[in-house]
XYZ file of C-alpha atoms in Angstrom:
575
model
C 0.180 6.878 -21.513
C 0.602 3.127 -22.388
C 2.266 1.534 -19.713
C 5.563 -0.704 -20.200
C 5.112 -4.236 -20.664
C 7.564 -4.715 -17.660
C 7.148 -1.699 -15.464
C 9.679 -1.062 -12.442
C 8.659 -0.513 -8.661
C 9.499 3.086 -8.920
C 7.360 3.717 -12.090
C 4.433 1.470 -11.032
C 4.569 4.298 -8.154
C 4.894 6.841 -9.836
C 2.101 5.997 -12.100
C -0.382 5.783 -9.042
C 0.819 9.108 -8.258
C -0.117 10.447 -11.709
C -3.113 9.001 -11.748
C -4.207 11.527 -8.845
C -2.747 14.497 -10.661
C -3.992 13.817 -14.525
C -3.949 17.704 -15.252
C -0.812 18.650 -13.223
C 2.731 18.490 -13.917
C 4.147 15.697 -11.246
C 7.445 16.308 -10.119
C 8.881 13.092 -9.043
C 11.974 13.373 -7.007
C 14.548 10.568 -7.638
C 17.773 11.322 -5.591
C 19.209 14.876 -6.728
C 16.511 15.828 -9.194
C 12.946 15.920 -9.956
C 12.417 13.385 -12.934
C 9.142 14.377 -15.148
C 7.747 11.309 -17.676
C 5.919 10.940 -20.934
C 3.383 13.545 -21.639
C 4.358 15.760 -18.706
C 8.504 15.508 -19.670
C 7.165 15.892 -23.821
C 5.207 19.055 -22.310
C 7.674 20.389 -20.002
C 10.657 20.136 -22.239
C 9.569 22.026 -24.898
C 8.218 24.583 -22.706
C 11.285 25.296 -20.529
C 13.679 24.174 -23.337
C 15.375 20.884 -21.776
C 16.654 17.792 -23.687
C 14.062 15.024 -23.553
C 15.412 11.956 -22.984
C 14.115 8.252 -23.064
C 14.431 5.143 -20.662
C 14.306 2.270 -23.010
C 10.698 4.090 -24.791
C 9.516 6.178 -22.147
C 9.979 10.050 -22.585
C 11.749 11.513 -19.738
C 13.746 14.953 -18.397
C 14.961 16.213 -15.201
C 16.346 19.223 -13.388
C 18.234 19.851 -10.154
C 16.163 19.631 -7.338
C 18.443 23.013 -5.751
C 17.899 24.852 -8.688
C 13.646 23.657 -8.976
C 12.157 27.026 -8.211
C 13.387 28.854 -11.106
C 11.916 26.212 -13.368
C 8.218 26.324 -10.922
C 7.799 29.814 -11.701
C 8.160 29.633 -15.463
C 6.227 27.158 -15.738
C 3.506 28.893 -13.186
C 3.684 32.101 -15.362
C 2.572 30.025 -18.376
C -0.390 28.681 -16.008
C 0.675 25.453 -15.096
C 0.142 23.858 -12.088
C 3.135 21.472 -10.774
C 2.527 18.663 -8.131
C 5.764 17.910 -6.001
C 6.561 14.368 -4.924
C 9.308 13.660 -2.754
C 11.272 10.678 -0.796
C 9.697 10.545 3.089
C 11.254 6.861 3.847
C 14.126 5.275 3.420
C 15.331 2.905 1.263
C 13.979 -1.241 2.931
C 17.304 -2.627 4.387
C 18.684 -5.431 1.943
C 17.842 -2.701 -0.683
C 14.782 -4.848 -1.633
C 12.265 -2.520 -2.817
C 11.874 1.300 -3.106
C 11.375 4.147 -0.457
C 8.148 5.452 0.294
C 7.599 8.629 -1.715
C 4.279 11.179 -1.459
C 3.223 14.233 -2.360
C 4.013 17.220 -0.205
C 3.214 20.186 -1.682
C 0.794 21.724 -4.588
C 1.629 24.956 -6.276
C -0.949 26.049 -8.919
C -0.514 29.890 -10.578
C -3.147 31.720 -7.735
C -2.024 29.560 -4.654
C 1.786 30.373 -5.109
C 3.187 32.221 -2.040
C 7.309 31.971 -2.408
C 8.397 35.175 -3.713
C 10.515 33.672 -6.375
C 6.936 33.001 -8.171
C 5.368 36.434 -7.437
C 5.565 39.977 -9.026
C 6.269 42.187 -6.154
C 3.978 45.600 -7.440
C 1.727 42.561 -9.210
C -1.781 40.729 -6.785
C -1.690 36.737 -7.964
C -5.540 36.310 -7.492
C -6.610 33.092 -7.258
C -10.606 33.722 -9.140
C -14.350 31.693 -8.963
C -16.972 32.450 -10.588
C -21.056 31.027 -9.803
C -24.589 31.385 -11.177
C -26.895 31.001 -8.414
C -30.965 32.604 -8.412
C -29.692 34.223 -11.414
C -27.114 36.639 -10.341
C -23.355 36.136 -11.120
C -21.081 35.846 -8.176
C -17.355 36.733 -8.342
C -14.579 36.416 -5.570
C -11.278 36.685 -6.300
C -7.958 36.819 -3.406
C -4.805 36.650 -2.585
C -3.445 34.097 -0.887
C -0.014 35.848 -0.580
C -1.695 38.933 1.346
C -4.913 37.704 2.341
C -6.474 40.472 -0.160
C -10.286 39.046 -0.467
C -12.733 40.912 -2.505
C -16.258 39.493 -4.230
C -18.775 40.913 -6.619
C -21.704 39.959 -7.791
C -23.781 41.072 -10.852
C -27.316 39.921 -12.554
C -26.622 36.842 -14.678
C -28.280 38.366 -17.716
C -25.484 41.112 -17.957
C -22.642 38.373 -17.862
C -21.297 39.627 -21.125
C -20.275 43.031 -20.152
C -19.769 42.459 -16.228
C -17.560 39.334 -16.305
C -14.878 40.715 -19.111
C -14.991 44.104 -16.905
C -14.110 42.268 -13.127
C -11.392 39.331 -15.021
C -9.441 42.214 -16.717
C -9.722 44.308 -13.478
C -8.600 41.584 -11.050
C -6.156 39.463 -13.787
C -6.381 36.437 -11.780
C -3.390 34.025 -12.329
C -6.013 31.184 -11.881
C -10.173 31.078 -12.255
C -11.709 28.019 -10.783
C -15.623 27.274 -12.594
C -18.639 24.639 -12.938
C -18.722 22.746 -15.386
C -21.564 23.785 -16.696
C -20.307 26.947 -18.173
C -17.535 25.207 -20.076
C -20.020 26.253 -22.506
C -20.955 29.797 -21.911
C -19.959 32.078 -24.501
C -19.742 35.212 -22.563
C -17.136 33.184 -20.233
C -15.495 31.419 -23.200
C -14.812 34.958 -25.326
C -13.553 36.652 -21.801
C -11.111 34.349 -21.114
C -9.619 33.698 -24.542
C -8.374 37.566 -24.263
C -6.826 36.878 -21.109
C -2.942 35.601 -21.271
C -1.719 32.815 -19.575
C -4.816 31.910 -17.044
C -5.040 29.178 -15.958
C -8.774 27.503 -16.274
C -10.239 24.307 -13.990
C -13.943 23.326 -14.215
C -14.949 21.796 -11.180
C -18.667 19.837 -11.188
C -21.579 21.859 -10.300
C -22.203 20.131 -7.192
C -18.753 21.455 -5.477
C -20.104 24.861 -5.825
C -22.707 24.899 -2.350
C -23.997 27.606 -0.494
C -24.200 25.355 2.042
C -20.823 24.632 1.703
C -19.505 27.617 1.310
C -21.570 29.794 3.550
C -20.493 27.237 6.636
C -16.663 27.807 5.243
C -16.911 31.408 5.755
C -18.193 31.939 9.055
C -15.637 29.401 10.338
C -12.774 31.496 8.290
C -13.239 34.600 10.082
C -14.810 33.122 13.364
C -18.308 34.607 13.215
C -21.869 33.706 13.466
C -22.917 34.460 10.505
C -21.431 37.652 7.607
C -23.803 40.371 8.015
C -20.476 42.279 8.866
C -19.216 41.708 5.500
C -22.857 42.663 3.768
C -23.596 39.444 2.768
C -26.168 37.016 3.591
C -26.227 33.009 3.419
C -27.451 33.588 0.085
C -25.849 36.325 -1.139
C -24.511 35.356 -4.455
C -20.750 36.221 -3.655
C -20.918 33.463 -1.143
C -20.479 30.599 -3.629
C -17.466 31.598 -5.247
C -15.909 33.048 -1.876
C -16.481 29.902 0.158
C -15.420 27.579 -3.148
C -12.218 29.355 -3.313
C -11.198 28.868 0.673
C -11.966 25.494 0.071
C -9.833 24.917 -2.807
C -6.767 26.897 -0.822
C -7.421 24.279 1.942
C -7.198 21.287 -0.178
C -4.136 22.881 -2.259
C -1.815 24.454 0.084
C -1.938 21.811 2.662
C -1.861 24.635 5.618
C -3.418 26.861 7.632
C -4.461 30.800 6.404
C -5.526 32.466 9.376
C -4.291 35.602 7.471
C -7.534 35.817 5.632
C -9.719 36.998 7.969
C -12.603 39.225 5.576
C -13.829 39.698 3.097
C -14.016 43.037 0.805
C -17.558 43.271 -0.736
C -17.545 45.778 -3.457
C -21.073 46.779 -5.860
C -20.815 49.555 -9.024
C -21.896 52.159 -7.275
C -18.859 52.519 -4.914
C -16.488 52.857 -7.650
C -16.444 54.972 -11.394
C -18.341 52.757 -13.696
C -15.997 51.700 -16.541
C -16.420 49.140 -18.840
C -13.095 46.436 -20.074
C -12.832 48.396 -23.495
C -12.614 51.672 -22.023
C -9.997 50.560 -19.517
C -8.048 49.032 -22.171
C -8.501 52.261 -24.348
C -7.212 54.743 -21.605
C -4.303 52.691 -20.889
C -4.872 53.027 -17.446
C -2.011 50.044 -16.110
C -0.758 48.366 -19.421
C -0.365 49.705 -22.779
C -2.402 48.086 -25.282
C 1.008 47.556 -27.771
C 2.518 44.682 -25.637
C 0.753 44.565 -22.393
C 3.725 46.539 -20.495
C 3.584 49.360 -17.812
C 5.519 51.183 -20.503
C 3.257 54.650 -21.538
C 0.287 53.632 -18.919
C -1.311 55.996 -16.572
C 0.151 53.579 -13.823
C 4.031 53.893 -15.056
C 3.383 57.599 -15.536
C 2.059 58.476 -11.503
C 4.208 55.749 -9.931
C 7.397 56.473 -7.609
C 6.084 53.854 -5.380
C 8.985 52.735 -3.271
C 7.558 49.397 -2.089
C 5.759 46.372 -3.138
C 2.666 47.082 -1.599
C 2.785 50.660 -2.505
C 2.741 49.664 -6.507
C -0.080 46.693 -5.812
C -2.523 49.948 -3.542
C -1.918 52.231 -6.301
C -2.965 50.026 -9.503
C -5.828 49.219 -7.132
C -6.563 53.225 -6.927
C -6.399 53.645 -10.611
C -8.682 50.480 -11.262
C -11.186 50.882 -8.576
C -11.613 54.933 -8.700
C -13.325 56.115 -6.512
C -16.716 58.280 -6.022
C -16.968 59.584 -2.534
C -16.369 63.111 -1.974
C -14.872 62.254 1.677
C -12.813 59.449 1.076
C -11.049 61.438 -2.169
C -10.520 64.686 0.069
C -9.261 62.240 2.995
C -6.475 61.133 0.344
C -5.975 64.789 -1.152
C -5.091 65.740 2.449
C -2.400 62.682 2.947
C -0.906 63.581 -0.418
C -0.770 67.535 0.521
C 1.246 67.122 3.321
C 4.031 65.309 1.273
C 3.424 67.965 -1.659
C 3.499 71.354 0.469
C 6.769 69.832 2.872
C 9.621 68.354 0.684
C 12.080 68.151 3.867
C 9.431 65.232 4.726
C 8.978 63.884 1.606
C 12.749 63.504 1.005
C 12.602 61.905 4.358
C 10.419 59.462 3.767
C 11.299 58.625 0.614
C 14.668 57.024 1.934
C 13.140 55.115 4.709
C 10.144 53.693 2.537
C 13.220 52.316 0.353
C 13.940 50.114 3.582
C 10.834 48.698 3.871
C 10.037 45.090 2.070
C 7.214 43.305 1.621
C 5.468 43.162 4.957
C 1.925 42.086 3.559
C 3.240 39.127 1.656
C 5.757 38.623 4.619
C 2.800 38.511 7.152
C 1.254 35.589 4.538
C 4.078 33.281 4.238
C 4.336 33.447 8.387
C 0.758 32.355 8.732
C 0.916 29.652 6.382
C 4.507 28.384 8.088
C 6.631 29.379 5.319
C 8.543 31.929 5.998
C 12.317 31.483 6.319
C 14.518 32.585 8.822
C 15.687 35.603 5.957
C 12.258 36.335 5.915
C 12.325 37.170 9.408
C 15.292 39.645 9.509
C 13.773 41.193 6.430
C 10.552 41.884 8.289
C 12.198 43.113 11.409
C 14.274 45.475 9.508
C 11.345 46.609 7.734
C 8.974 47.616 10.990
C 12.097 49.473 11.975
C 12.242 51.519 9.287
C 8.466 52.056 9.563
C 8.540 53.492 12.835
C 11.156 55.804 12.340
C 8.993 57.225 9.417
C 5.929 57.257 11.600
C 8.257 59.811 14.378
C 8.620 62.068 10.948
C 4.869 61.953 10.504
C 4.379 62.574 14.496
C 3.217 66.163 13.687
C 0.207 65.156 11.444
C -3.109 63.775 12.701
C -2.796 60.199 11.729
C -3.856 57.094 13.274
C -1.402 54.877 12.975
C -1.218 51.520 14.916
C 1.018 51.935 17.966
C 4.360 50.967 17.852
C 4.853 48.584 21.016
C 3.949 45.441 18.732
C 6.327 46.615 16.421
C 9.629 46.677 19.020
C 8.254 43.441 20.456
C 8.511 41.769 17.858
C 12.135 43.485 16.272
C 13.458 42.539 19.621
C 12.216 38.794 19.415
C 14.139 38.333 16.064
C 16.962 40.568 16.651
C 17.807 38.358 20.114
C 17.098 35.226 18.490
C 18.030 35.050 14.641
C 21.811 34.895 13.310
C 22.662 38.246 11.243
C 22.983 35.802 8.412
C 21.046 32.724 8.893
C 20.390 30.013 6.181
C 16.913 29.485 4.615
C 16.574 25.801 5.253
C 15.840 23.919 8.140
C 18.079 21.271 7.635
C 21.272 23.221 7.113
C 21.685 24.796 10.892
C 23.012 28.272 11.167
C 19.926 30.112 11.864
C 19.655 30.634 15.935
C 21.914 33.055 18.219
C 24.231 31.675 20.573
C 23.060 33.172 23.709
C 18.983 32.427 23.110
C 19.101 28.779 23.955
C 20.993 27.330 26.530
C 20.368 23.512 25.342
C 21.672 24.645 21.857
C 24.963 26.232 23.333
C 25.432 22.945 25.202
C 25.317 21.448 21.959
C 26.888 23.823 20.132
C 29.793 23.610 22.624
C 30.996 19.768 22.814
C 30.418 20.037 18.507
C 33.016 22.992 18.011
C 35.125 22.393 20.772
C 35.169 18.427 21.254
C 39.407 18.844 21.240
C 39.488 21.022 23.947
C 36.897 19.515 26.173
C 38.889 16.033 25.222
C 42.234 17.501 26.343
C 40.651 19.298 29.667
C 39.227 15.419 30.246
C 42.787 13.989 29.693
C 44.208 16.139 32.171
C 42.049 15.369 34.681
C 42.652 11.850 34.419
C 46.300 12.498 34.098
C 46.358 14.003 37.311
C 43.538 11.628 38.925
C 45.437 8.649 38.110
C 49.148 10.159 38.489
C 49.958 8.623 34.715
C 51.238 11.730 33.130
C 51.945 9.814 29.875
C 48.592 8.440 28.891
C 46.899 9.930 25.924
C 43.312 10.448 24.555
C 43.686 8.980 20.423
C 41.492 8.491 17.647
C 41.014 6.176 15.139
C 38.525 5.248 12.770
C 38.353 1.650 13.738
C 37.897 2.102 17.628
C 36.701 5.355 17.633
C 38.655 7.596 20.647
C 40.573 5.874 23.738
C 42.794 6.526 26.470
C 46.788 4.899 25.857
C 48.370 3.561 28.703
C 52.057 2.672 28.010
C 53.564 -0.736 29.332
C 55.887 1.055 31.972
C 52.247 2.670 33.610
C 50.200 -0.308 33.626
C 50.180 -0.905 37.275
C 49.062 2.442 37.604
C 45.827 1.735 35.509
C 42.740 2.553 37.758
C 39.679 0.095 38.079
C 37.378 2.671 36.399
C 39.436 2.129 33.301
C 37.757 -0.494 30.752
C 39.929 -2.703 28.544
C 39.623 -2.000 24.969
C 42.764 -3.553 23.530
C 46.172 -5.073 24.379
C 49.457 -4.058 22.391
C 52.905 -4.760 22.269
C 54.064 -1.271 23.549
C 50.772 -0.685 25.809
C 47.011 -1.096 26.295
C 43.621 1.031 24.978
C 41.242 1.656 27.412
C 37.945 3.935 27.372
C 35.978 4.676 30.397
C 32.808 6.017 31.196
C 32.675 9.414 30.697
C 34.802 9.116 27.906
C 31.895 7.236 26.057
C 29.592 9.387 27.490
C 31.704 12.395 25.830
C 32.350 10.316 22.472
C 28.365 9.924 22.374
C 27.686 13.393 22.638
C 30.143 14.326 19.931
C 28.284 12.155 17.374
C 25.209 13.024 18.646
C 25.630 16.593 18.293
C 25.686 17.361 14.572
C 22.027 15.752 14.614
C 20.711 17.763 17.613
C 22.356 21.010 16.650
C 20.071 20.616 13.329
C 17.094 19.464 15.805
C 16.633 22.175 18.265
C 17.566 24.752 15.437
C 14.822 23.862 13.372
C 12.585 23.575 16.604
C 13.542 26.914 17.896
C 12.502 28.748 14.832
C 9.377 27.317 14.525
C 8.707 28.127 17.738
C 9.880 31.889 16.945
C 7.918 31.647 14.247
C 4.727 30.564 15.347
C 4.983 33.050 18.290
C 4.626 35.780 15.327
C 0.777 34.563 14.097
C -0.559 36.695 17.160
C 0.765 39.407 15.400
C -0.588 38.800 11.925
C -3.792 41.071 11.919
C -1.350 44.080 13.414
C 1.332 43.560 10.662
C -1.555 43.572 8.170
C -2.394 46.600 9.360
C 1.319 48.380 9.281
C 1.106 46.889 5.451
C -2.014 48.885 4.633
C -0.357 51.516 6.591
C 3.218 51.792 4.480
C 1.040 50.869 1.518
C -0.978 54.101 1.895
C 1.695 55.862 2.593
C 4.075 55.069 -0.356
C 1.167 55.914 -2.306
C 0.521 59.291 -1.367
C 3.868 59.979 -1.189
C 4.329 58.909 -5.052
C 1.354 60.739 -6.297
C 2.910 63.598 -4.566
C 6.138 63.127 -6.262
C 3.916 63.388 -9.476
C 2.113 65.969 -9.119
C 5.223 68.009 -7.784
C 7.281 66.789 -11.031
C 4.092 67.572 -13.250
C 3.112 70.836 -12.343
C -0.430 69.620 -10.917
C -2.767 71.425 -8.954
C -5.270 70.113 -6.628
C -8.778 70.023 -7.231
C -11.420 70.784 -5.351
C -14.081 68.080 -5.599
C -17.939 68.239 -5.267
C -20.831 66.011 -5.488
């Protein structure tokens, strides 16, 4: 990008920006919308289909910042990763120079957790792969559900291992060395994969040092012999690499990832990438659809993480005798009692997505909406947990559950905004400094009059009047015939023909609050909901849980519904 001859302040800062972010699209917010320039507005417009426009020779186009998500997750489904840059100063006073802008915010195709950028029944793994002592090492997770898994194989097989795990996983993103920009196995693999998006980071980043330190701090242990690994385990590498990457990326905390899922061949059907393709197991090898698969063929999943458990099912099958039987048995009870089934069925509609819910409240991004939606879904849950009362199943109990419904359903407005700069989000009734606030804002008139009439009958001047104007702002009227009757606390604003203004104390102290009251309204709204939210993380490894719960659930319940519709019978398994 050659740079103008005479560049402004705003595009000499922009351009230091850019710098930073050579492989990411920046979007630069200039007043009402995000503003892309030269190769990232040539790129962008003919992706997404806007009009490129020029200032003086530079290439530019723009889109509403309101409307920005839609265009993010377009342009993260064809694997790009967008930078966003906004305003955090104010314009100097004298309106010499420009305000202080910075980037707040990262969103690459495996880190997105908004759920305007995610498939619901669809994992977005974020994927790394390593060569270390010459085994392979792949992790892969999702940053939306804390979903962590790893894999490791020898190095020598990379051909057939690494097209098996990409296709099995479809990462959104893969993160790898540099060094096998080169690597033929890698190369062919990921030219057959659709829209993933590829960064080479140098060798050097990749430490199992590094990494292994990451870890044990992650999930707060000494060391990961719980997890089967070792410091130098191959699967470390890639694991640790990819937390660090997440840190750097998402700019906040993930306490929701607390393990990590270790998984070897022998704990699952062997198949290889061109088998699974063949079989049609969750796409159709015509377009890539659901349409005709295995996967659109069993599934009457009725939530989110119901459709993400069962593809993993169908791609990780497995080969224990117990662990099939255990699910045989879930699935019976929905198969041989339709009453329950029915039942279940409704309330599983109900339910949202608490997993990915649980993620966006432990990286602080959850909205107010998101709240409700999550309180409303536990309910739902626990009144299908009284229908499955009668079976033996250990559930979590249900006194985190009501806590936490009761927390939201005291605190958050039926219909609260998702921004925390609008207001409307907290119950009147759960703050006592809010309904102060909220009080002198909506009914300033009344307050006003209840004030004149005090001072009406304080000072015996029935006539005088509280007035507004936008010059002088409000004051007490005093005609000429009541003068005399003025009292010393009274302080002389104006003389007129007819009669003086005056203002007094309190009436400041009332005019102050009034303008002050929009602004702290928005203030202790936005304060009290963070606090509400935060108050929630202690509850992040139990709502995990319920998710794995309905998850399982919803499953079993939809293979039922197949095998009921189907005709199928049961099969007794042996070794």
């Amino acid at each position: 990008m050659a740079a103008e001859q005479s560049e402004t302040p705003m595009m000499v800062q922009y351009r230091g920006i850019k710098e930073k972010y050579k492989s990411e699209v920046v979007f630069f917010r200039l007043g009402d919308f995000y503003e892309m320039f030269d190769d990232d507005a040539r790129e962008v417009s003919a992706l997404l289909n806007l009009t490129l426009t020029h200032r003086a020779s530079q290439p530019m186009c723009g889109i509403p910042y309101h409307a920005a998500k839609v265009y993010i997750a377009r342009l993260l489904r064809l694997g790009k990763k967008i930078v966003i840059c906004e305003q955090v100063g104010e314009i100097p006073k004298g309106g010499k120079g420009i305000a202080e802008r910075k980037v707040v915010e990262i969103i690459t195709p495996g880190t997105a957790v908004e759920e305007e950028y995610l498939d619901g029944y669809k994992a977005n793994y974020l994927a790394a792969l390593s060569i270390s002592k010459g085994r392979t090492g792949f992790a892969f997770i999702d940053v939306s559900t804390g979903n962590f898994k790893a894999t490791s194989w020898p190095a020598s097989k990379m051909s057939e291992n690494f097209a098996r795990e990409l296709n099995r996983a479809k990462p959104s993103e893969i993160l790898l060395p540099l060094s096998l920009k080169k690597n033929v196995d890698i190369q062919s693999a990921l030219q057959s994969s659709v829209n993933i998006s590829v960064s080479y980071y140098p060798d050097w980043d990749f430490s199992a040092e590094l990494s292994y330190t990451k870890l044990i701090r992650q999930f707060n242990t000494a060391n990961l012999k719980a997890f089967g690994l070792e410091s130098d385990s191959a699967e470390v590498i890639p694991a640790g690499f990819l937390l660090d990457y997440l840190e750097k990326t998402t700019n906040s905390e993930i306490p929701h990832i607390s393990s990590i899922n270790v998984y070897s061949d022998e704990q699952f059907l062997m198949m290889d990438d061109s088998s699974r393709r063949n079989l049609e197991i969750t796409e159709n090898m015509r377009d890539g659809s659901i349409q005709f698969s295995l996967f659109e063929c069993v599934n009457y999943t009725r939530t989110p993480m119901g459709g993400r458990l069962l593809k993993n099912w169908l791609l990780f099958p497995l080969t224990d005798c117990k662990q099939i039987e255990s699910r045989q048995q879930y699935i019976s009870n929905f198969f041989e009692n339709r009453n329950l089934l029915e039942k279940v069925k409704i309330d599983l509609s109900d339910i949202l997505d608490i997993e990915r819910l649980s993620g966006r409240i432990a990286m602080d991004k959850a909205h107010a909406k998101n709240l409700l939606a999550l309180a409303s879904s536990l309910s739902a849950w626990n009144r299908i947990k009284e229908y499955l009362n009668p079976y033996d199943f250990s559930f979590a109990s249900s006194q985190p559950a009501q806590e936490i419904c009761s927390l939201l359903e005291n605190s958050i407005l039926d219909n609260p905004a998702t921004s925390l700069t609008e207001g409307g989000i907290i119950k009147p009734g759960w703050s006592e400094e809010l309904d102060h606030w909220r009080s002198i804002h909506d009914n300033f008139n009344q307050i006003l009059s209840e004030y004149e009439t005090e001072e009406k009958n304080k000072t015996g001047i029935t006539t005088l009047r509280i007035k507004y104007t936008n010059a002088f702002g409000y004051f007490i009227e005093v005609s000429k015939g009541k003068l005399a009757s003025v009292p010393p606390h009274f302080i002389m604003r104006r003389s007129l023909v007819n009669g003086d203004r005056y203002t007094t104390e309190r009436l400041q102290e009332l005019e102050q609050e009034l303008n002050e009251s929009s602004t702290k309204i928005l203030e202790l709204e936005r304060d009290l909901f963070v606090e509400i939210r935060n108050s929630l993380h202690k509850y992040i490894p139990y709502l995990l849980q319920i998710a794995d719960e309905v998850a399982y659930t919803d499953v079993a319940a939809s293979l039922a519904i197949a095998a009921i519709q189907n005709g199928w019978t049961k099969p007794i398994i042996e070794d």
